[in-house]
């Protein structure tokens, strides 16, 4: 009888070892590897959309650059719309990566981006977000004294009449550009407020005949100061006509009309009597501003609503060149008027036909100089250095 020993058979050893290895592997898998059933997040779309201004921006200036740009992709469609859903004009670049707004926006308005962009990975994202524009406390508009395309005389200034006070005159002046052909030295000047601020641009000397003039005033979206902004842009193109100047020397009792260097009229007239300030024809360079075949004139207490013929206004203080048959007997020999320049009916009608807005009328030989007290256009009564000093950028 054989005695049973303690030795284990080789097969059993191999089996146990294999089981141990499997158990270790299983335990290792439970503690190190991913858990069964956990979802893996897909990669984010690669396309990125940036907006200028950033989404959520407030008080954006309505003329600031506005755009949207796609990187690592292109726009499928893209638009900026206002609160009413109207799409703002804009241009999408040929490679469809940049959309640039092409018009000024409104004040106090909300704008929203709409559209989609697709990335180089084929994945699509939605374009959204938006911004609001600044809401001014008030907007200020302005008028111009010259009509677009008009021909004017050699002394005509450009006048920008604002409808309220402009606080930041320097900013406004920088935004108003005058371009002339041929180049013409000139300057802006701010005259005292008259129902609002007023800026005048005049050349240093009379315009050269045939000069073309352009005004480009970028006022919309401009901060005028004190909570006010410009209501609109202004633009103007006009031409300087022939050279015509009236030479009016009061002591001579005559008046000459000089066109392009030639005297085309030399006529007897009567100037202001000069017995008191109100009856003095002002000395200085006046300017033709209006023409009326018939005009009712008043100068209380002397007369009221008197019909005069062929009246050419040369200042806002009531000075005209006009016909006056009642002074016909003294025209050429005595000054008896209340300040106007009186002509015969025939001479007045002839001169009326030659006169143009902006023609200078050079009056000399009287006791009072033309000044700011005489109306809104006394630009040529101001010497050039003083005029330049009246610029907000001086």
Tab-separated table of C-alpha atoms in Angstrom:
chain	number	residue	atom	x	y	z
A	1	UNK	CA	0.000	0.000	0.000
A	2	UNK	CA	1.415	3.265	-1.090
A	3	UNK	CA	1.424	6.311	1.200
A	4	UNK	CA	-0.259	9.369	-0.116
A	5	UNK	CA	2.184	12.302	-0.447
A	6	UNK	CA	1.629	16.181	-0.264
A	7	UNK	CA	2.890	16.912	-3.800
A	8	UNK	CA	0.328	18.515	-6.185
A	9	UNK	CA	0.161	17.374	-9.722
A	10	UNK	CA	1.601	19.589	-12.493
A	11	UNK	CA	-1.771	19.927	-14.221
A	12	UNK	CA	-3.396	21.223	-11.092
A	13	UNK	CA	-0.648	23.794	-10.590
A	14	UNK	CA	-1.051	25.089	-14.112
A	15	UNK	CA	-4.789	25.373	-13.695
A	16	UNK	CA	-4.542	27.318	-10.473
A	17	UNK	CA	-1.963	29.690	-11.937
A	18	UNK	CA	-4.125	30.423	-14.925
A	19	UNK	CA	-7.103	31.144	-12.698
A	20	UNK	CA	-5.061	33.520	-10.577
A	21	UNK	CA	-3.828	35.398	-13.651
A	22	UNK	CA	-7.375	35.736	-14.946
A	23	UNK	CA	-8.581	37.034	-11.583
A	24	UNK	CA	-5.821	39.634	-11.418
A	25	UNK	CA	-6.591	40.756	-14.938
A	26	UNK	CA	-10.289	41.041	-14.130
A	27	UNK	CA	-9.609	43.056	-10.991
A	28	UNK	CA	-7.203	45.304	-12.861
A	29	UNK	CA	-9.820	45.924	-15.546
A	30	UNK	CA	-12.401	46.919	-12.960
A	31	UNK	CA	-10.169	49.535	-11.374
A	32	UNK	CA	-8.334	51.028	-14.378
A	33	UNK	CA	-10.341	50.740	-17.596
A	34	UNK	CA	-13.476	52.685	-18.647
A	35	UNK	CA	-16.697	51.754	-17.015
A	36	UNK	CA	-19.106	49.982	-19.259
A	37	UNK	CA	-22.025	52.160	-20.568
A	38	UNK	CA	-20.448	55.702	-19.987
A	39	UNK	CA	-21.119	57.959	-23.103
A	40	UNK	CA	-18.198	59.767	-24.750
A	41	UNK	CA	-18.946	63.496	-25.648
A	42	UNK	CA	-18.547	64.285	-29.372
A	43	UNK	CA	-15.980	66.946	-30.291
A	44	UNK	CA	-17.172	70.605	-30.436
A	45	UNK	CA	-17.731	72.200	-33.880
A	46	UNK	CA	-14.541	73.843	-35.061
A	47	UNK	CA	-16.199	76.938	-36.616
A	48	UNK	CA	-16.043	80.066	-34.441
A	49	UNK	CA	-18.124	83.239	-35.038
A	50	UNK	CA	-16.944	86.577	-33.655
A	51	UNK	CA	-19.047	89.744	-33.682
A	52	UNK	CA	-18.070	93.394	-33.733
A	53	UNK	CA	-19.375	94.902	-31.514
A	54	UNK	CA	-19.521	92.031	-29.044
A	55	UNK	CA	-22.904	90.517	-28.381
A	56	UNK	CA	-24.692	92.305	-25.569
A	57	UNK	CA	-22.968	95.649	-26.197
A	58	UNK	CA	-24.971	98.773	-25.412
A	59	UNK	CA	-24.753	102.432	-26.462
A	60	UNK	CA	-23.084	101.467	-29.747
A	61	UNK	CA	-22.577	104.425	-32.092
A	62	UNK	CA	-24.837	103.905	-35.133
A	63	UNK	CA	-22.011	104.640	-37.578
A	64	UNK	CA	-19.429	102.397	-35.886
A	65	UNK	CA	-18.114	99.452	-37.965
A	66	UNK	CA	-20.352	96.384	-37.546
A	67	UNK	CA	-19.350	92.919	-38.765
A	68	UNK	CA	-19.415	89.180	-38.104
A	69	UNK	CA	-16.522	86.828	-38.959
A	70	UNK	CA	-16.363	83.029	-39.229
A	71	UNK	CA	-13.057	81.195	-38.633
A	72	UNK	CA	-12.482	77.522	-39.452
A	73	UNK	CA	-15.614	77.692	-41.545
A	74	UNK	CA	-17.986	79.829	-43.634
A	75	UNK	CA	-21.402	81.418	-43.323
A	76	UNK	CA	-24.277	79.472	-44.819
A	77	UNK	CA	-26.503	82.500	-44.334
A	78	UNK	CA	-26.106	85.628	-42.241
A	79	UNK	CA	-28.116	88.799	-41.546
A	80	UNK	CA	-28.403	91.628	-39.033
A	81	UNK	CA	-32.044	92.565	-38.429
A	82	UNK	CA	-33.736	95.385	-36.538
A	83	UNK	CA	-36.585	95.052	-34.074
A	84	UNK	CA	-39.110	95.012	-36.941
A	85	UNK	CA	-37.276	92.152	-38.634
A	86	UNK	CA	-35.892	94.209	-41.508
A	87	UNK	CA	-32.465	93.083	-42.642
A	88	UNK	CA	-29.750	95.717	-42.604
A	89	UNK	CA	-27.831	96.195	-45.850
A	90	UNK	CA	-24.471	94.492	-45.847
A	91	UNK	CA	-21.881	92.643	-47.893
A	92	UNK	CA	-20.739	89.040	-47.516
A	93	UNK	CA	-17.128	88.541	-48.569
A	94	UNK	CA	-16.496	86.283	-51.606
A	95	UNK	CA	-15.079	83.547	-49.359
A	96	UNK	CA	-18.198	83.833	-47.149
A	97	UNK	CA	-16.169	84.360	-43.994
A	98	UNK	CA	-16.998	88.019	-43.220
A	99	UNK	CA	-20.262	89.970	-43.301
A	100	UNK	CA	-19.899	93.758	-43.080
A	101	UNK	CA	-22.842	96.089	-42.464
A	102	UNK	CA	-23.068	98.710	-45.204
A	103	UNK	CA	-25.443	101.351	-43.840
A	104	UNK	CA	-25.785	103.575	-40.806
A	105	UNK	CA	-27.957	102.169	-38.054
A	106	UNK	CA	-30.692	103.919	-36.129
A	107	UNK	CA	-30.464	105.655	-32.782
A	108	UNK	CA	-31.809	103.828	-29.722
A	109	UNK	CA	-32.398	100.597	-31.654
A	110	UNK	CA	-31.852	96.882	-31.004
A	111	UNK	CA	-30.181	94.725	-33.663
A	112	UNK	CA	-29.967	90.928	-33.729
A	113	UNK	CA	-27.769	88.522	-35.686
A	114	UNK	CA	-29.435	85.638	-37.523
A	115	UNK	CA	-27.940	82.840	-39.610
A	116	UNK	CA	-25.773	79.739	-39.583
A	117	UNK	CA	-22.127	78.881	-40.172
A	118	UNK	CA	-20.617	75.531	-41.178
A	119	UNK	CA	-17.154	74.467	-40.137
A	120	UNK	CA	-14.430	72.621	-42.002
A	121	UNK	CA	-15.565	69.547	-40.051
A	122	UNK	CA	-19.016	69.799	-41.632
A	123	UNK	CA	-20.738	70.769	-38.411
A	124	UNK	CA	-23.164	73.711	-38.275
A	125	UNK	CA	-23.636	76.356	-35.584
A	126	UNK	CA	-26.375	78.957	-35.175
A	127	UNK	CA	-25.454	82.651	-35.320
A	128	UNK	CA	-27.303	84.749	-32.731
A	129	UNK	CA	-26.710	87.592	-30.292
A	130	UNK	CA	-27.014	91.323	-30.818
A	131	UNK	CA	-26.544	94.824	-29.429
A	132	UNK	CA	-28.282	98.191	-28.915
A	133	UNK	CA	-27.305	101.614	-30.219
A	134	UNK	CA	-26.976	104.840	-28.284
A	135	UNK	CA	-30.117	106.837	-27.497
A	136	UNK	CA	-29.316	110.581	-27.632
A	137	UNK	CA	-31.029	113.022	-25.334
A	138	UNK	CA	-31.680	115.030	-28.493
A	139	UNK	CA	-30.644	115.166	-32.133
A	140	UNK	CA	-29.708	118.416	-33.865
A	141	UNK	CA	-30.372	119.007	-37.549
A	142	UNK	CA	-29.045	121.802	-39.778
A	143	UNK	CA	-29.806	123.726	-42.976
A	144	UNK	CA	-27.530	124.974	-45.757
A	145	UNK	CA	-27.755	128.377	-47.443
A	146	UNK	CA	-26.963	127.145	-50.963
A	147	UNK	CA	-28.978	124.681	-53.001
A	148	UNK	CA	-27.244	121.630	-54.441
A	149	UNK	CA	-26.031	122.250	-57.978
A	150	UNK	CA	-26.521	126.006	-57.761
A	151	UNK	CA	-24.295	128.678	-59.300
A	152	UNK	CA	-23.458	131.561	-56.959
A	153	UNK	CA	-21.426	134.753	-56.825
A	154	UNK	CA	-17.794	135.161	-55.835
A	155	UNK	CA	-18.490	136.262	-52.224
A	156	UNK	CA	-20.880	133.468	-51.212
A	157	UNK	CA	-19.920	131.658	-47.989
A	158	UNK	CA	-21.084	128.192	-47.014
A	159	UNK	CA	-23.441	128.528	-44.046
A	160	UNK	CA	-24.416	125.593	-41.841
A	161	UNK	CA	-27.269	126.767	-39.620
A	162	UNK	CA	-27.890	124.354	-36.737
A	163	UNK	CA	-31.309	124.213	-35.101
A	164	UNK	CA	-29.918	124.253	-31.580
A	165	UNK	CA	-26.707	125.038	-29.738
A	166	UNK	CA	-23.686	122.895	-30.576
A	167	UNK	CA	-21.525	122.424	-27.496
A	168	UNK	CA	-18.614	120.534	-29.054
A	169	UNK	CA	-17.957	122.852	-31.964
A	170	UNK	CA	-14.455	121.454	-32.518
A	171	UNK	CA	-15.790	117.923	-33.109
A	172	UNK	CA	-18.422	119.228	-35.516
A	173	UNK	CA	-15.944	121.383	-37.406
A	174	UNK	CA	-13.596	118.424	-37.852
A	175	UNK	CA	-16.459	116.479	-39.410
A	176	UNK	CA	-17.171	119.143	-42.074
A	177	UNK	CA	-14.817	119.033	-45.055
A	178	UNK	CA	-14.756	121.578	-47.881
A	179	UNK	CA	-13.026	120.554	-51.111
A	180	UNK	CA	-12.529	122.969	-54.001
A	181	UNK	CA	-11.191	122.853	-57.554
A	182	UNK	CA	-8.930	124.720	-57.933
A	183	UNK	CA	-7.684	124.543	-54.301
A	184	UNK	CA	-8.866	127.635	-52.424
A	185	UNK	CA	-7.609	128.782	-49.004
A	186	UNK	CA	-10.481	129.236	-46.585
A	187	UNK	CA	-11.629	128.669	-43.021
A	188	UNK	CA	-14.635	127.905	-40.860
A	189	UNK	CA	-15.782	130.489	-38.339
A	190	UNK	CA	-18.490	130.186	-35.690
A	191	UNK	CA	-20.671	133.259	-35.549
A	192	UNK	CA	-22.758	134.093	-32.457
A	193	UNK	CA	-25.759	131.811	-32.052
A	194	UNK	CA	-28.875	132.925	-33.889
A	195	UNK	CA	-31.702	130.435	-33.256
A	196	UNK	CA	-28.944	127.854	-32.946
A	197	UNK	CA	-25.237	127.638	-33.654
A	198	UNK	CA	-23.981	128.647	-37.092
A	199	UNK	CA	-20.755	127.828	-38.872
A	200	UNK	CA	-19.642	129.788	-41.942
A	201	UNK	CA	-16.876	128.789	-44.366
A	202	UNK	CA	-15.494	131.498	-46.620
A	203	UNK	CA	-12.394	131.756	-48.771
A	204	UNK	CA	-9.612	134.120	-47.780
A	205	UNK	CA	-10.349	136.196	-50.880
A	206	UNK	CA	-13.237	136.161	-53.324
A	207	UNK	CA	-13.756	132.860	-55.127
A	208	UNK	CA	-12.207	132.435	-58.558
A	209	UNK	CA	-14.951	132.211	-61.214
A	210	UNK	CA	-15.665	128.636	-62.250
A	211	UNK	CA	-14.496	127.103	-58.959
A	212	UNK	CA	-16.335	123.902	-58.021
A	213	UNK	CA	-17.051	123.384	-54.333
A	214	UNK	CA	-18.021	120.306	-52.328
A	215	UNK	CA	-19.106	120.126	-48.703
A	216	UNK	CA	-19.079	116.732	-46.969
A	217	UNK	CA	-20.439	117.033	-43.421
A	218	UNK	CA	-20.446	113.683	-41.585
A	219	UNK	CA	-22.720	114.720	-38.751
A	220	UNK	CA	-24.976	111.690	-38.221
A	221	UNK	CA	-23.784	109.678	-35.240
A	222	UNK	CA	-21.482	112.512	-34.160
A	223	UNK	CA	-21.502	113.474	-30.490
A	224	UNK	CA	-22.292	117.209	-30.399
A	225	UNK	CA	-21.773	117.326	-26.631
A	226	UNK	CA	-24.214	117.701	-23.747
A	227	UNK	CA	-26.189	114.601	-24.793
A	228	UNK	CA	-26.885	115.794	-28.348
A	229	UNK	CA	-25.973	113.999	-31.584
A	230	UNK	CA	-26.165	114.942	-35.242
A	231	UNK	CA	-29.503	114.218	-36.906
A	232	UNK	CA	-28.190	113.678	-40.446
A	233	UNK	CA	-25.230	114.016	-42.786
A	234	UNK	CA	-25.096	117.003	-45.129
A	235	UNK	CA	-23.561	117.248	-48.574
A	236	UNK	CA	-23.426	120.039	-51.100
A	237	UNK	CA	-21.991	120.670	-54.561
A	238	UNK	CA	-22.102	124.092	-56.185
A	239	UNK	CA	-20.204	126.238	-58.678
A	240	UNK	CA	-18.931	129.802	-58.630
A	241	UNK	CA	-20.260	131.822	-61.542
A	242	UNK	CA	-18.918	134.899	-63.266
A	243	UNK	CA	-17.184	137.625	-61.277
A	244	UNK	CA	-19.508	140.558	-60.592
A	245	UNK	CA	-18.959	143.282	-57.995
A	246	UNK	CA	-20.947	146.402	-57.189
A	247	UNK	CA	-18.779	149.428	-56.376
A	248	UNK	CA	-20.850	151.791	-54.238
A	249	UNK	CA	-19.106	154.956	-53.054
A	250	UNK	CA	-21.669	157.034	-51.187
A	251	UNK	CA	-20.046	160.495	-51.595
A	252	UNK	CA	-19.980	160.010	-55.385
A	253	UNK	CA	-23.767	159.451	-55.571
A	254	UNK	CA	-23.039	156.829	-58.225
A	255	UNK	CA	-22.804	153.032	-58.455
A	256	UNK	CA	-20.758	150.847	-60.802
A	257	UNK	CA	-21.352	147.208	-61.715
A	258	UNK	CA	-18.105	145.498	-62.702
A	259	UNK	CA	-18.303	142.118	-64.416
A	260	UNK	CA	-15.153	140.107	-65.183
A	261	UNK	CA	-13.102	143.295	-64.956
A	262	UNK	CA	-15.354	145.382	-67.232
A	263	UNK	CA	-17.725	148.109	-66.026
A	264	UNK	CA	-21.120	147.189	-67.424
A	265	UNK	CA	-23.122	149.849	-65.539
A	266	UNK	CA	-22.202	153.293	-64.155
A	267	UNK	CA	-25.354	154.935	-62.889
A	268	UNK	CA	-26.572	157.776	-60.650
A	269	UNK	CA	-28.003	156.656	-57.294
A	270	UNK	CA	-28.954	157.980	-53.874
A	271	UNK	CA	-27.606	156.467	-50.623
A	272	UNK	CA	-28.712	156.835	-47.010
A	273	UNK	CA	-29.149	160.390	-45.825
A	274	UNK	CA	-26.998	159.750	-42.782
A	275	UNK	CA	-28.788	162.229	-40.524
A	276	UNK	CA	-29.118	159.498	-37.887
A	277	UNK	CA	-27.644	155.987	-37.525
A	278	UNK	CA	-30.737	154.223	-38.850
A	279	UNK	CA	-30.412	156.152	-42.118
A	280	UNK	CA	-26.743	155.368	-42.766
A	281	UNK	CA	-25.891	152.932	-45.566
A	282	UNK	CA	-23.289	150.706	-43.906
A	283	UNK	CA	-19.752	150.730	-45.284
A	284	UNK	CA	-18.165	147.359	-45.961
A	285	UNK	CA	-18.601	144.351	-48.182
A	286	UNK	CA	-22.258	143.381	-48.343
A	287	UNK	CA	-23.578	140.390	-50.284
A	288	UNK	CA	-26.594	139.846	-52.510
A	289	UNK	CA	-28.946	137.409	-50.745
A	290	UNK	CA	-32.413	137.858	-52.288
A	291	UNK	CA	-34.181	139.347	-55.313
A	292	UNK	CA	-37.823	140.458	-55.542
A	293	UNK	CA	-39.530	142.090	-58.511
A	294	UNK	CA	-42.030	143.528	-56.023
A	295	UNK	CA	-41.402	143.957	-52.317
A	296	UNK	CA	-43.290	145.632	-49.480
A	297	UNK	CA	-40.864	147.683	-47.397
A	298	UNK	CA	-41.381	149.176	-43.953
A	299	UNK	CA	-39.263	151.558	-41.894
A	300	UNK	CA	-41.399	152.802	-39.000
A	301	UNK	CA	-42.101	155.555	-38.234
A	302	UNK	CA	-41.294	156.838	-41.718
A	303	UNK	CA	-43.289	154.419	-43.863
A	304	UNK	CA	-44.883	150.975	-43.779
A	305	UNK	CA	-45.707	148.400	-46.471
A	306	UNK	CA	-44.574	150.574	-49.348
A	307	UNK	CA	-44.385	148.657	-52.642
A	308	UNK	CA	-40.931	148.897	-54.208
A	309	UNK	CA	-39.793	147.445	-57.524
A	310	UNK	CA	-36.710	145.436	-58.520
A	311	UNK	CA	-35.464	144.988	-54.964
A	312	UNK	CA	-32.115	143.249	-54.355
A	313	UNK	CA	-31.386	142.604	-50.666
A	314	UNK	CA	-27.770	143.157	-49.591
A	315	UNK	CA	-28.077	142.747	-45.795
A	316	UNK	CA	-30.587	141.676	-43.162
A	317	UNK	CA	-30.725	145.152	-41.618
A	318	UNK	CA	-33.095	146.264	-44.365
A	319	UNK	CA	-30.584	147.453	-46.960
A	320	UNK	CA	-31.637	146.915	-50.573
A	321	UNK	CA	-30.640	148.134	-54.000
A	322	UNK	CA	-34.003	148.999	-55.543
A	323	UNK	CA	-35.981	151.358	-57.727
A	324	UNK	CA	-37.429	154.445	-56.096
A	325	UNK	CA	-39.056	156.966	-58.440
A	326	UNK	CA	-39.544	159.395	-55.534
A	327	UNK	CA	-35.780	159.998	-55.316
A	328	UNK	CA	-35.265	160.209	-59.068
A	329	UNK	CA	-34.684	163.980	-58.956
A	330	UNK	CA	-31.727	163.718	-56.570
A	331	UNK	CA	-30.145	160.460	-57.795
A	332	UNK	CA	-26.558	161.333	-58.747
A	333	UNK	CA	-26.487	164.506	-56.655
A	334	UNK	CA	-27.715	163.891	-53.109
A	335	UNK	CA	-28.173	161.111	-50.562
A	336	UNK	CA	-31.660	161.179	-49.067
A	337	UNK	CA	-32.739	157.573	-48.437
A	338	UNK	CA	-33.286	155.664	-45.213
A	339	UNK	CA	-30.227	153.512	-45.964
A	340	UNK	CA	-31.077	151.704	-49.189
A	341	UNK	CA	-29.435	152.440	-52.525
A	342	UNK	CA	-32.096	153.987	-54.781
A	343	UNK	CA	-32.048	153.694	-58.570
A	344	UNK	CA	-34.341	154.703	-61.429
A	345	UNK	CA	-36.861	152.102	-62.588
A	346	UNK	CA	-34.888	151.346	-65.748
A	347	UNK	CA	-31.518	151.117	-64.040
A	348	UNK	CA	-32.947	149.016	-61.195
A	349	UNK	CA	-34.522	146.558	-63.612
A	350	UNK	CA	-31.295	146.270	-65.591
A	351	UNK	CA	-29.197	145.700	-62.470
A	352	UNK	CA	-31.778	143.241	-61.097
A	353	UNK	CA	-31.271	141.076	-64.181
A	354	UNK	CA	-27.515	140.868	-63.583
A	355	UNK	CA	-27.516	140.198	-59.822
A	356	UNK	CA	-26.811	136.755	-58.378
A	357	UNK	CA	-26.813	135.338	-54.853
A	358	UNK	CA	-23.304	135.806	-53.468
A	359	UNK	CA	-22.330	138.889	-55.466
A	360	UNK	CA	-20.312	141.332	-53.339
A	361	UNK	CA	-21.491	144.917	-52.919
A	362	UNK	CA	-18.614	147.085	-51.736
A	363	UNK	CA	-19.948	150.198	-49.996
A	364	UNK	CA	-17.533	152.961	-48.946
A	365	UNK	CA	-17.630	156.531	-47.654
A	366	UNK	CA	-20.231	156.345	-44.878
A	367	UNK	CA	-19.965	156.830	-41.128
A	368	UNK	CA	-20.929	153.337	-39.880
A	369	UNK	CA	-19.260	150.033	-40.735
A	370	UNK	CA	-21.192	146.855	-41.516
A	371	UNK	CA	-21.076	144.547	-38.482
A	372	UNK	CA	-22.776	141.702	-36.648
A	373	UNK	CA	-25.522	144.150	-35.678
A	374	UNK	CA	-26.613	144.273	-39.321
A	375	UNK	CA	-27.741	140.700	-39.855
A	376	UNK	CA	-26.619	137.179	-40.475
A	377	UNK	CA	-24.093	137.632	-43.306
A	378	UNK	CA	-21.344	140.087	-42.527
A	379	UNK	CA	-18.530	137.638	-43.250
A	380	UNK	CA	-16.472	139.982	-45.429
A	381	UNK	CA	-16.583	142.723	-42.806
A	382	UNK	CA	-14.274	140.532	-40.687
A	383	UNK	CA	-10.548	140.680	-41.477
A	384	UNK	CA	-8.872	137.389	-42.334
A	385	UNK	CA	-6.794	136.845	-39.136
A	386	UNK	CA	-9.858	137.536	-37.002
A	387	UNK	CA	-11.947	135.211	-39.156
A	388	UNK	CA	-9.429	132.393	-38.679
A	389	UNK	CA	-9.458	132.982	-34.922
A	390	UNK	CA	-13.227	132.317	-34.947
A	391	UNK	CA	-12.622	128.686	-35.911
A	392	UNK	CA	-13.199	126.170	-33.117
A	393	UNK	CA	-9.877	124.615	-34.130
A	394	UNK	CA	-7.886	127.843	-34.003
